[in-house]
Structures are given as C-alpha cells and as structure tokens.
C-alpha cells in the first residue's frame, strides 16, 4: 500500500474511523466521570541558611557549610523520624506517606521544596504543613541547625489530572485505532469494487459494465407484468434470462 492508496483508504473508511474515535472518547469520559478522582498537590518551602550574609569574615565558612546542611536536611526529612512523627501528629497510621511525599532541592539553591499529593485536598495541605513544621523542629533539636525556617505559609493547592488532556489523548488514540481497524478490514476484504482494480489485475482496458440482476428484473417485469405475483414463474424467467446472458458473454 503506497501513500496514495493509504489516503484513499482513509477517505473511504472515514465513517469507521470517526465512529471508533467517538466510542473511545465516550468511554474515556465515562471513566473520568465515574472512576478517576482529581489529585491535589500542596507544597511548602524551607530555607536553609541566610540568603544575605552580612558578616564578610564568616561568608566563606557559611558557603562551605550550607551544601552539607542542604544534603543532610533532604535526607533527614525523608527519614522515618519525620515520617512517623507526621503520621502520629495527623493520626495517619498505616498510610504510606513516603509514596505521597516528594522532597526537592535545585542545584545552587538554599530552598527545599516539600510536596505532597493526595486525592483529599485538605489532607494534602495538612500533610505538607505538618511535614515542614516537624522537620524544622526536629532539625533544630537533633541536628542543631539554627538557620532553618519556613519561607511563608502556602495555602495554594494545585489540581492534577486535567480532564481536557485526557480527552485529547483519547481522541488521538481513537483516531489511530480507527485507522488500524480500517487497514485490517481493507486487508481482509478481497472483493472488487472498482473498475481500475479489474484493469490492473487483467492488464487490459475495461470497455463497459452492466448490472445483470437489474437487467433480469427489468426484463422479466416487461415481458410478464404479473410475474411479481407468481414467485415460481418469476424465478424461472430470471433463470432463463441469466442463461442467455451467460451464453452471450461466453460467445463475446
């Protein structure tokens, strides 16, 4: 199948492709409406060290100490010491908090981002705040970090699982699925529907065509107007006409 045949196939099977795409989109809408729930994302930001160090004498020492504090803080927040304390604070026994928690620190940044995702909007916000507050308390008491603080309270919640994106993806999948079904149906369909196909197969030009069934029916009705009321007689006439046509075709 060359490119021209491919586009002709799409044009011929446009109804099949459209119906398939519509079915996939409809199923996706039902799944989103009755099965999927939105995921809410809450974040808190912790500052390690001072952004502006006015003491020039200690600036080099502070520069060397901050990367170690950042690395230690990220590992400490992920540790069971913080996770278990957060679970106990919020009464979340049995919850896999580590699967919902993401700790990030960009290179050359003194800010640690604590992000929590959950299907419960209020719970996601409470887990993020509790993790940030407890982390600072534990770092001050256990690690003796005195330059750790929350930048500011963040009540913004981000809603994930965009339905429009899911529908767009479903539409693309539906279109490609329809094209796949159209190609499969075309490959399994061996009937001849175009005169050009006959010319390509036989290697000779096609001079004309006729519809034998239509000719039999019209001829029988003209010769015997009441044949439609006599089924047996009508079938006999059609059979005889077909023999005549086949004989004329064989002679030609």
PDB file of C-alpha atoms in Angstrom:
ATOM      1  CA  UNK A   1       0.000   0.000   0.000  1.00  0.00           C
ATOM      2  CA  UNK A   2       1.526   3.278  -1.115  1.00  0.00           C
ATOM      3  CA  UNK A   3       0.773   6.724   0.287  1.00  0.00           C
ATOM      4  CA  UNK A   4      -1.925   7.433  -2.302  1.00  0.00           C
ATOM      5  CA  UNK A   5      -3.750   4.191  -1.504  1.00  0.00           C
ATOM      6  CA  UNK A   6      -3.454   4.974   2.189  1.00  0.00           C
ATOM      7  CA  UNK A   7      -5.215   8.336   1.845  1.00  0.00           C
ATOM      8  CA  UNK A   8      -7.876   6.756  -0.370  1.00  0.00           C
ATOM      9  CA  UNK A   9      -8.393   4.153   2.351  1.00  0.00           C
ATOM     10  CA  UNK A  10      -8.856   6.859   4.995  1.00  0.00           C
ATOM     11  CA  UNK A  11     -11.329   8.678   2.771  1.00  0.00           C
ATOM     12  CA  UNK A  12     -13.299   5.502   2.114  1.00  0.00           C
ATOM     13  CA  UNK A  13     -13.319   4.390   5.742  1.00  0.00           C
ATOM     14  CA  UNK A  14     -13.894   7.830   7.262  1.00  0.00           C
ATOM     15  CA  UNK A  15     -17.147   6.715   8.900  1.00  0.00           C
ATOM     16  CA  UNK A  16     -15.432   3.770  10.619  1.00  0.00           C
ATOM     17  CA  UNK A  17     -12.582   5.972  11.853  1.00  0.00           C
ATOM     18  CA  UNK A  18     -14.971   8.645  13.153  1.00  0.00           C
ATOM     19  CA  UNK A  19     -17.188   6.127  14.957  1.00  0.00           C
ATOM     20  CA  UNK A  20     -14.169   4.435  16.570  1.00  0.00           C
ATOM     21  CA  UNK A  21     -12.761   7.760  17.776  1.00  0.00           C
ATOM     22  CA  UNK A  22     -16.159   8.782  19.169  1.00  0.00           C
ATOM     23  CA  UNK A  23     -16.505   5.483  21.058  1.00  0.00           C
ATOM     24  CA  UNK A  24     -13.029   5.798  22.615  1.00  0.00           C
ATOM     25  CA  UNK A  25     -13.704   9.402  23.697  1.00  0.00           C
ATOM     26  CA  UNK A  26     -17.096   8.427  25.152  1.00  0.00           C
ATOM     27  CA  UNK A  27     -15.537   5.587  27.156  1.00  0.00           C
ATOM     28  CA  UNK A  28     -12.829   7.958  28.423  1.00  0.00           C
ATOM     29  CA  UNK A  29     -15.442  10.498  29.539  1.00  0.00           C
ATOM     30  CA  UNK A  30     -17.318   7.798  31.465  1.00  0.00           C
ATOM     31  CA  UNK A  31     -14.137   6.531  33.095  1.00  0.00           C
ATOM     32  CA  UNK A  32     -13.076  10.058  34.127  1.00  0.00           C
ATOM     33  CA  UNK A  33     -16.536  10.898  35.452  1.00  0.00           C
ATOM     34  CA  UNK A  34     -17.162   7.749  37.491  1.00  0.00           C
ATOM     35  CA  UNK A  35     -13.744   6.244  38.263  1.00  0.00           C
ATOM     36  CA  UNK A  36     -10.900   8.759  38.357  1.00  0.00           C
ATOM     37  CA  UNK A  37     -10.636  11.311  41.143  1.00  0.00           C
ATOM     38  CA  UNK A  38      -8.553  14.503  40.901  1.00  0.00           C
ATOM     39  CA  UNK A  39      -5.214  14.596  42.715  1.00  0.00           C
ATOM     40  CA  UNK A  40      -4.392  17.689  44.774  1.00  0.00           C
ATOM     41  CA  UNK A  41      -0.835  18.911  45.288  1.00  0.00           C
ATOM     42  CA  UNK A  42       0.289  21.065  48.224  1.00  0.00           C
ATOM     43  CA  UNK A  43       3.801  22.476  48.706  1.00  0.00           C
ATOM     44  CA  UNK A  44       5.833  24.076  51.496  1.00  0.00           C
ATOM     45  CA  UNK A  45       9.253  25.760  51.216  1.00  0.00           C
ATOM     46  CA  UNK A  46      12.067  25.601  53.774  1.00  0.00           C
ATOM     47  CA  UNK A  47      15.030  27.993  53.696  1.00  0.00           C
ATOM     48  CA  UNK A  48      18.425  26.664  54.819  1.00  0.00           C
ATOM     49  CA  UNK A  49      20.877  29.378  55.930  1.00  0.00           C
ATOM     50  CA  UNK A  50      20.673  33.110  55.266  1.00  0.00           C
ATOM     51  CA  UNK A  51      20.230  34.466  51.763  1.00  0.00           C
ATOM     52  CA  UNK A  52      22.230  37.572  52.660  1.00  0.00           C
ATOM     53  CA  UNK A  53      25.242  37.122  54.913  1.00  0.00           C
ATOM     54  CA  UNK A  54      26.443  40.495  56.170  1.00  0.00           C
ATOM     55  CA  UNK A  55      29.397  39.051  58.040  1.00  0.00           C
ATOM     56  CA  UNK A  56      32.182  39.026  55.442  1.00  0.00           C
ATOM     57  CA  UNK A  57      34.613  37.171  57.686  1.00  0.00           C
ATOM     58  CA  UNK A  58      32.299  34.180  58.009  1.00  0.00           C
ATOM     59  CA  UNK A  59      30.960  34.246  54.450  1.00  0.00           C
ATOM     60  CA  UNK A  60      33.377  31.575  53.173  1.00  0.00           C
ATOM     61  CA  UNK A  61      32.649  29.284  56.102  1.00  0.00           C
ATOM     62  CA  UNK A  62      28.914  29.680  55.576  1.00  0.00           C
ATOM     63  CA  UNK A  63      29.282  28.939  51.865  1.00  0.00           C
ATOM     64  CA  UNK A  64      31.004  25.652  52.638  1.00  0.00           C
ATOM     65  CA  UNK A  65      28.543  24.671  55.377  1.00  0.00           C
ATOM     66  CA  UNK A  66      25.260  25.294  53.508  1.00  0.00           C
ATOM     67  CA  UNK A  67      25.621  22.458  50.901  1.00  0.00           C
ATOM     68  CA  UNK A  68      26.216  19.980  53.731  1.00  0.00           C
ATOM     69  CA  UNK A  69      23.179  21.314  55.595  1.00  0.00           C
ATOM     70  CA  UNK A  70      21.032  21.009  52.468  1.00  0.00           C
ATOM     71  CA  UNK A  71      22.060  17.416  51.789  1.00  0.00           C
ATOM     72  CA  UNK A  72      21.574  16.450  55.418  1.00  0.00           C
ATOM     73  CA  UNK A  73      18.196  18.204  55.590  1.00  0.00           C
ATOM     74  CA  UNK A  74      16.817  16.429  52.484  1.00  0.00           C
ATOM     75  CA  UNK A  75      17.834  13.017  53.831  1.00  0.00           C
ATOM     76  CA  UNK A  76      16.540  13.871  57.311  1.00  0.00           C
ATOM     77  CA  UNK A  77      13.077  14.905  56.026  1.00  0.00           C
ATOM     78  CA  UNK A  78      12.788  11.592  54.153  1.00  0.00           C
ATOM     79  CA  UNK A  79      13.790   9.579  57.223  1.00  0.00           C
ATOM     80  CA  UNK A  80      11.329   7.602  59.409  1.00  0.00           C
ATOM     81  CA  UNK A  81      11.969  10.107  62.222  1.00  0.00           C
ATOM     82  CA  UNK A  82       9.988  12.776  60.360  1.00  0.00           C
ATOM     83  CA  UNK A  83       7.525  10.490  58.586  1.00  0.00           C
ATOM     84  CA  UNK A  84       6.466   8.682  61.754  1.00  0.00           C
ATOM     85  CA  UNK A  85       6.113  11.969  63.634  1.00  0.00           C
ATOM     86  CA  UNK A  86       3.866  13.369  60.875  1.00  0.00           C
ATOM     87  CA  UNK A  87       1.705  10.230  60.883  1.00  0.00           C
ATOM     88  CA  UNK A  88       1.342  10.428  64.653  1.00  0.00           C
ATOM     89  CA  UNK A  89       0.542  14.130  64.526  1.00  0.00           C
ATOM     90  CA  UNK A  90      -2.242  13.694  61.935  1.00  0.00           C
ATOM     91  CA  UNK A  91      -3.404  10.244  63.014  1.00  0.00           C
ATOM     92  CA  UNK A  92      -2.411   8.580  59.741  1.00  0.00           C
ATOM     93  CA  UNK A  93      -1.365   5.148  60.942  1.00  0.00           C
ATOM     94  CA  UNK A  94      -0.969   2.675  58.099  1.00  0.00           C
ATOM     95  CA  UNK A  95      -0.693   5.403  55.430  1.00  0.00           C
ATOM     96  CA  UNK A  96       2.307   5.177  53.067  1.00  0.00           C
ATOM     97  CA  UNK A  97       3.339   8.812  53.470  1.00  0.00           C
ATOM     98  CA  UNK A  98       6.667   8.271  51.694  1.00  0.00           C
ATOM     99  CA  UNK A  99       4.768   7.466  48.464  1.00  0.00           C
ATOM    100  CA  UNK A 100       2.911  10.782  48.589  1.00  0.00           C
ATOM    101  CA  UNK A 101       5.879  12.921  49.646  1.00  0.00           C
ATOM    102  CA  UNK A 102       8.436  14.479  47.281  1.00  0.00           C
ATOM    103  CA  UNK A 103      11.480  16.403  48.583  1.00  0.00           C
ATOM    104  CA  UNK A 104      13.336  18.548  46.036  1.00  0.00           C
ATOM    105  CA  UNK A 105      16.323  20.877  46.120  1.00  0.00           C
ATOM    106  CA  UNK A 106      17.537  22.556  42.962  1.00  0.00           C
ATOM    107  CA  UNK A 107      21.233  22.942  42.354  1.00  0.00           C
ATOM    108  CA  UNK A 108      22.782  26.102  43.888  1.00  0.00           C
ATOM    109  CA  UNK A 109      19.551  26.778  45.793  1.00  0.00           C
ATOM    110  CA  UNK A 110      19.111  27.102  49.553  1.00  0.00           C
ATOM    111  CA  UNK A 111      15.407  26.261  49.380  1.00  0.00           C
ATOM    112  CA  UNK A 112      13.977  22.790  49.974  1.00  0.00           C
ATOM    113  CA  UNK A 113      10.533  22.109  48.480  1.00  0.00           C
ATOM    114  CA  UNK A 114       8.208  19.704  50.282  1.00  0.00           C
ATOM    115  CA  UNK A 115       5.387  18.496  48.003  1.00  0.00           C
ATOM    116  CA  UNK A 116       2.531  16.179  48.953  1.00  0.00           C
ATOM    117  CA  UNK A 117      -0.053  14.700  46.562  1.00  0.00           C
ATOM    118  CA  UNK A 118      -3.338  13.163  47.674  1.00  0.00           C
ATOM    119  CA  UNK A 119      -6.923  12.800  46.461  1.00  0.00           C
ATOM    120  CA  UNK A 120      -8.108  14.616  49.612  1.00  0.00           C
ATOM    121  CA  UNK A 121      -7.446  18.341  49.223  1.00  0.00           C
ATOM    122  CA  UNK A 122      -7.491  19.124  52.957  1.00  0.00           C
ATOM    123  CA  UNK A 123      -5.310  16.135  53.851  1.00  0.00           C
ATOM    124  CA  UNK A 124      -2.701  17.075  51.247  1.00  0.00           C
ATOM    125  CA  UNK A 125      -2.420  20.592  52.710  1.00  0.00           C
ATOM    126  CA  UNK A 126      -2.203  19.318  56.292  1.00  0.00           C
ATOM    127  CA  UNK A 127       0.468  16.740  55.443  1.00  0.00           C
ATOM    128  CA  UNK A 128       2.637  19.327  53.683  1.00  0.00           C
ATOM    129  CA  UNK A 129       2.391  21.817  56.569  1.00  0.00           C
ATOM    130  CA  UNK A 130       2.941  19.191  59.238  1.00  0.00           C
ATOM    131  CA  UNK A 131       5.993  17.800  57.428  1.00  0.00           C
ATOM    132  CA  UNK A 132       7.559  21.265  57.143  1.00  0.00           C
ATOM    133  CA  UNK A 133       6.876  22.261  60.772  1.00  0.00           C
ATOM    134  CA  UNK A 134       8.002  18.957  62.295  1.00  0.00           C
ATOM    135  CA  UNK A 135      11.116  18.879  60.078  1.00  0.00           C
ATOM    136  CA  UNK A 136      12.230  22.279  61.344  1.00  0.00           C
ATOM    137  CA  UNK A 137      11.560  21.332  64.975  1.00  0.00           C
ATOM    138  CA  UNK A 138      13.499  18.078  64.675  1.00  0.00           C
ATOM    139  CA  UNK A 139      16.409  19.679  62.806  1.00  0.00           C
ATOM    140  CA  UNK A 140      16.740  22.389  65.440  1.00  0.00           C
ATOM    141  CA  UNK A 141      16.656  19.907  68.314  1.00  0.00           C
ATOM    142  CA  UNK A 142      18.528  16.922  66.880  1.00  0.00           C
ATOM    143  CA  UNK A 143      20.833  18.383  64.210  1.00  0.00           C
ATOM    144  CA  UNK A 144      21.396  21.718  65.944  1.00  0.00           C
ATOM    145  CA  UNK A 145      20.508  23.691  62.818  1.00  0.00           C
ATOM    146  CA  UNK A 146      19.743  27.266  63.827  1.00  0.00           C
ATOM    147  CA  UNK A 147      19.317  28.699  60.310  1.00  0.00           C
ATOM    148  CA  UNK A 148      16.263  26.809  59.151  1.00  0.00           C
ATOM    149  CA  UNK A 149      12.842  28.361  58.653  1.00  0.00           C
ATOM    150  CA  UNK A 150       9.677  28.187  56.570  1.00  0.00           C
ATOM    151  CA  UNK A 151       9.628  30.957  53.993  1.00  0.00           C
ATOM    152  CA  UNK A 152       5.902  31.645  54.350  1.00  0.00           C
ATOM    153  CA  UNK A 153       2.644  29.771  54.731  1.00  0.00           C
ATOM    154  CA  UNK A 154       1.465  28.478  51.378  1.00  0.00           C
ATOM    155  CA  UNK A 155      -2.251  27.629  51.084  1.00  0.00           C
ATOM    156  CA  UNK A 156      -2.249  27.210  47.304  1.00  0.00           C
ATOM    157  CA  UNK A 157      -3.481  23.841  46.041  1.00  0.00           C
ATOM    158  CA  UNK A 158      -2.739  22.573  42.530  1.00  0.00           C
ATOM    159  CA  UNK A 159      -5.284  20.231  40.943  1.00  0.00           C
ATOM    160  CA  UNK A 160      -3.783  17.476  38.817  1.00  0.00           C
ATOM    161  CA  UNK A 161      -5.291  15.015  36.291  1.00  0.00           C
ATOM    162  CA  UNK A 162      -6.525  17.513  33.718  1.00  0.00           C
ATOM    163  CA  UNK A 163      -9.642  16.127  32.013  1.00  0.00           C
ATOM    164  CA  UNK A 164      -9.035  18.087  28.803  1.00  0.00           C
ATOM    165  CA  UNK A 165      -5.617  16.487  28.355  1.00  0.00           C
ATOM    166  CA  UNK A 166      -7.118  13.036  28.923  1.00  0.00           C
ATOM    167  CA  UNK A 167      -9.801  13.691  26.299  1.00  0.00           C
ATOM    168  CA  UNK A 168      -7.205  14.929  23.800  1.00  0.00           C
ATOM    169  CA  UNK A 169      -5.129  11.789  24.318  1.00  0.00           C
ATOM    170  CA  UNK A 170      -8.263   9.641  23.997  1.00  0.00           C
ATOM    171  CA  UNK A 171      -9.159  11.362  20.718  1.00  0.00           C
ATOM    172  CA  UNK A 172      -5.696  10.693  19.279  1.00  0.00           C
ATOM    173  CA  UNK A 173      -5.829   7.054  20.396  1.00  0.00           C
ATOM    174  CA  UNK A 174      -9.330   6.706  18.926  1.00  0.00           C
ATOM    175  CA  UNK A 175      -8.254   8.090  15.547  1.00  0.00           C
ATOM    176  CA  UNK A 176      -5.261   5.765  15.316  1.00  0.00           C
ATOM    177  CA  UNK A 177      -7.401   2.828  16.448  1.00  0.00           C
ATOM    178  CA  UNK A 178      -9.933   3.644  13.716  1.00  0.00           C
ATOM    179  CA  UNK A 179      -7.192   3.804  11.110  1.00  0.00           C
ATOM    180  CA  UNK A 180      -5.876   0.454  12.328  1.00  0.00           C
ATOM    181  CA  UNK A 181      -9.321  -1.138  12.062  1.00  0.00           C
ATOM    182  CA  UNK A 182      -9.781   0.362   8.593  1.00  0.00           C
ATOM    183  CA  UNK A 183      -6.463  -1.114   7.396  1.00  0.00           C
ATOM    184  CA  UNK A 184      -7.328  -4.535   8.848  1.00  0.00           C
ATOM    185  CA  UNK A 185     -10.770  -4.503   7.251  1.00  0.00           C
ATOM    186  CA  UNK A 186      -9.303  -3.459   3.905  1.00  0.00           C
ATOM    187  CA  UNK A 187      -6.731  -6.260   4.013  1.00  0.00           C
ATOM    188  CA  UNK A 188      -9.419  -8.874   4.735  1.00  0.00           C
ATOM    189  CA  UNK A 189     -11.815  -7.580   2.088  1.00  0.00           C
ATOM    190  CA  UNK A 190     -10.946  -9.317  -1.210  1.00  0.00           C
ATOM    191  CA  UNK A 191     -13.987  -8.188  -3.192  1.00  0.00           C
ATOM    192  CA  UNK A 192     -13.535  -5.992  -6.296  1.00  0.00           C
ATOM    193  CA  UNK A 193     -15.326  -2.676  -6.092  1.00  0.00           C
ATOM    194  CA  UNK A 194     -13.573  -0.535  -8.725  1.00  0.00           C
ATOM    195  CA  UNK A 195     -13.090  -0.905 -12.483  1.00  0.00           C
ATOM    196  CA  UNK A 196      -9.477   0.186 -12.085  1.00  0.00           C
ATOM    197  CA  UNK A 197      -8.785  -2.891  -9.946  1.00  0.00           C
ATOM    198  CA  UNK A 198     -10.013  -5.182 -12.732  1.00  0.00           C
ATOM    199  CA  UNK A 199      -7.823  -3.402 -15.292  1.00  0.00           C
ATOM    200  CA  UNK A 200      -4.788  -3.741 -13.004  1.00  0.00           C
ATOM    201  CA  UNK A 201      -5.436  -7.455 -12.476  1.00  0.00           C
ATOM    202  CA  UNK A 202      -6.171  -8.366 -16.120  1.00  0.00           C
ATOM    203  CA  UNK A 203      -3.835  -5.909 -17.790  1.00  0.00           C
ATOM    204  CA  UNK A 204      -6.477  -4.917 -20.390  1.00  0.00           C
ATOM    205  CA  UNK A 205      -8.787  -1.877 -20.569  1.00  0.00           C
ATOM    206  CA  UNK A 206     -12.393  -2.271 -19.409  1.00  0.00           C
ATOM    207  CA  UNK A 207     -14.865  -1.472 -22.220  1.00  0.00           C
ATOM    208  CA  UNK A 208     -18.073  -1.379 -20.178  1.00  0.00           C
ATOM    209  CA  UNK A 209     -20.160  -2.926 -17.446  1.00  0.00           C
ATOM    210  CA  UNK A 210     -23.730  -3.992 -16.750  1.00  0.00           C
ATOM    211  CA  UNK A 211     -25.781  -4.975 -13.733  1.00  0.00           C
ATOM    212  CA  UNK A 212     -27.111  -8.435 -14.519  1.00  0.00           C
ATOM    213  CA  UNK A 213     -29.559  -8.540 -11.611  1.00  0.00           C
ATOM    214  CA  UNK A 214     -31.134  -5.257 -12.592  1.00  0.00           C
ATOM    215  CA  UNK A 215     -31.380  -6.380 -16.236  1.00  0.00           C
ATOM    216  CA  UNK A 216     -33.026  -9.686 -15.278  1.00  0.00           C
ATOM    217  CA  UNK A 217     -35.557  -7.972 -13.046  1.00  0.00           C
ATOM    218  CA  UNK A 218     -36.485  -5.273 -15.583  1.00  0.00           C
ATOM    219  CA  UNK A 219     -36.743  -7.739 -18.494  1.00  0.00           C
ATOM    220  CA  UNK A 220     -38.946 -10.116 -16.531  1.00  0.00           C
ATOM    221  CA  UNK A 221     -41.305  -7.337 -15.489  1.00  0.00           C
ATOM    222  CA  UNK A 222     -41.609  -6.011 -19.063  1.00  0.00           C
ATOM    223  CA  UNK A 223     -42.350  -9.416 -20.638  1.00  0.00           C
ATOM    224  CA  UNK A 224     -44.578 -10.648 -17.831  1.00  0.00           C
ATOM    225  CA  UNK A 225     -46.250  -7.820 -15.897  1.00  0.00           C
ATOM    226  CA  UNK A 226     -47.888 -10.245 -13.494  1.00  0.00           C
ATOM    227  CA  UNK A 227     -44.727 -12.194 -12.757  1.00  0.00           C
ATOM    228  CA  UNK A 228     -44.281 -10.466  -9.392  1.00  0.00           C
ATOM    229  CA  UNK A 229     -47.458 -12.186  -8.223  1.00  0.00           C
ATOM    230  CA  UNK A 230     -46.194 -15.586  -9.315  1.00  0.00           C
ATOM    231  CA  UNK A 231     -42.943 -16.352  -7.435  1.00  0.00           C
ATOM    232  CA  UNK A 232     -42.172 -19.641  -9.121  1.00  0.00           C
ATOM    233  CA  UNK A 233     -42.765 -18.264 -12.614  1.00  0.00           C
ATOM    234  CA  UNK A 234     -40.667 -15.223 -11.836  1.00  0.00           C
ATOM    235  CA  UNK A 235     -37.716 -17.290 -10.659  1.00  0.00           C
ATOM    236  CA  UNK A 236     -37.924 -19.415 -13.809  1.00  0.00           C
ATOM    237  CA  UNK A 237     -37.869 -16.328 -16.051  1.00  0.00           C
ATOM    238  CA  UNK A 238     -34.901 -14.844 -14.210  1.00  0.00           C
ATOM    239  CA  UNK A 239     -33.043 -18.141 -14.501  1.00  0.00           C
ATOM    240  CA  UNK A 240     -33.649 -18.332 -18.248  1.00  0.00           C
ATOM    241  CA  UNK A 241     -32.547 -14.744 -18.772  1.00  0.00           C
ATOM    242  CA  UNK A 242     -29.390 -15.409 -16.791  1.00  0.00           C
ATOM    243  CA  UNK A 243     -28.571 -18.367 -19.040  1.00  0.00           C
ATOM    244  CA  UNK A 244     -28.996 -16.168 -22.095  1.00  0.00           C
ATOM    245  CA  UNK A 245     -26.675 -13.516 -20.676  1.00  0.00           C
ATOM    246  CA  UNK A 246     -24.033 -16.053 -19.674  1.00  0.00           C
ATOM    247  CA  UNK A 247     -24.186 -17.600 -23.163  1.00  0.00           C
ATOM    248  CA  UNK A 248     -23.843 -14.196 -24.811  1.00  0.00           C
ATOM    249  CA  UNK A 249     -20.943 -13.328 -22.525  1.00  0.00           C
ATOM    250  CA  UNK A 250     -19.110 -16.584 -23.302  1.00  0.00           C
ATOM    251  CA  UNK A 251     -19.552 -16.027 -27.054  1.00  0.00           C
ATOM    252  CA  UNK A 252     -18.268 -12.453 -26.837  1.00  0.00           C
TER     253      UNK A 252
END
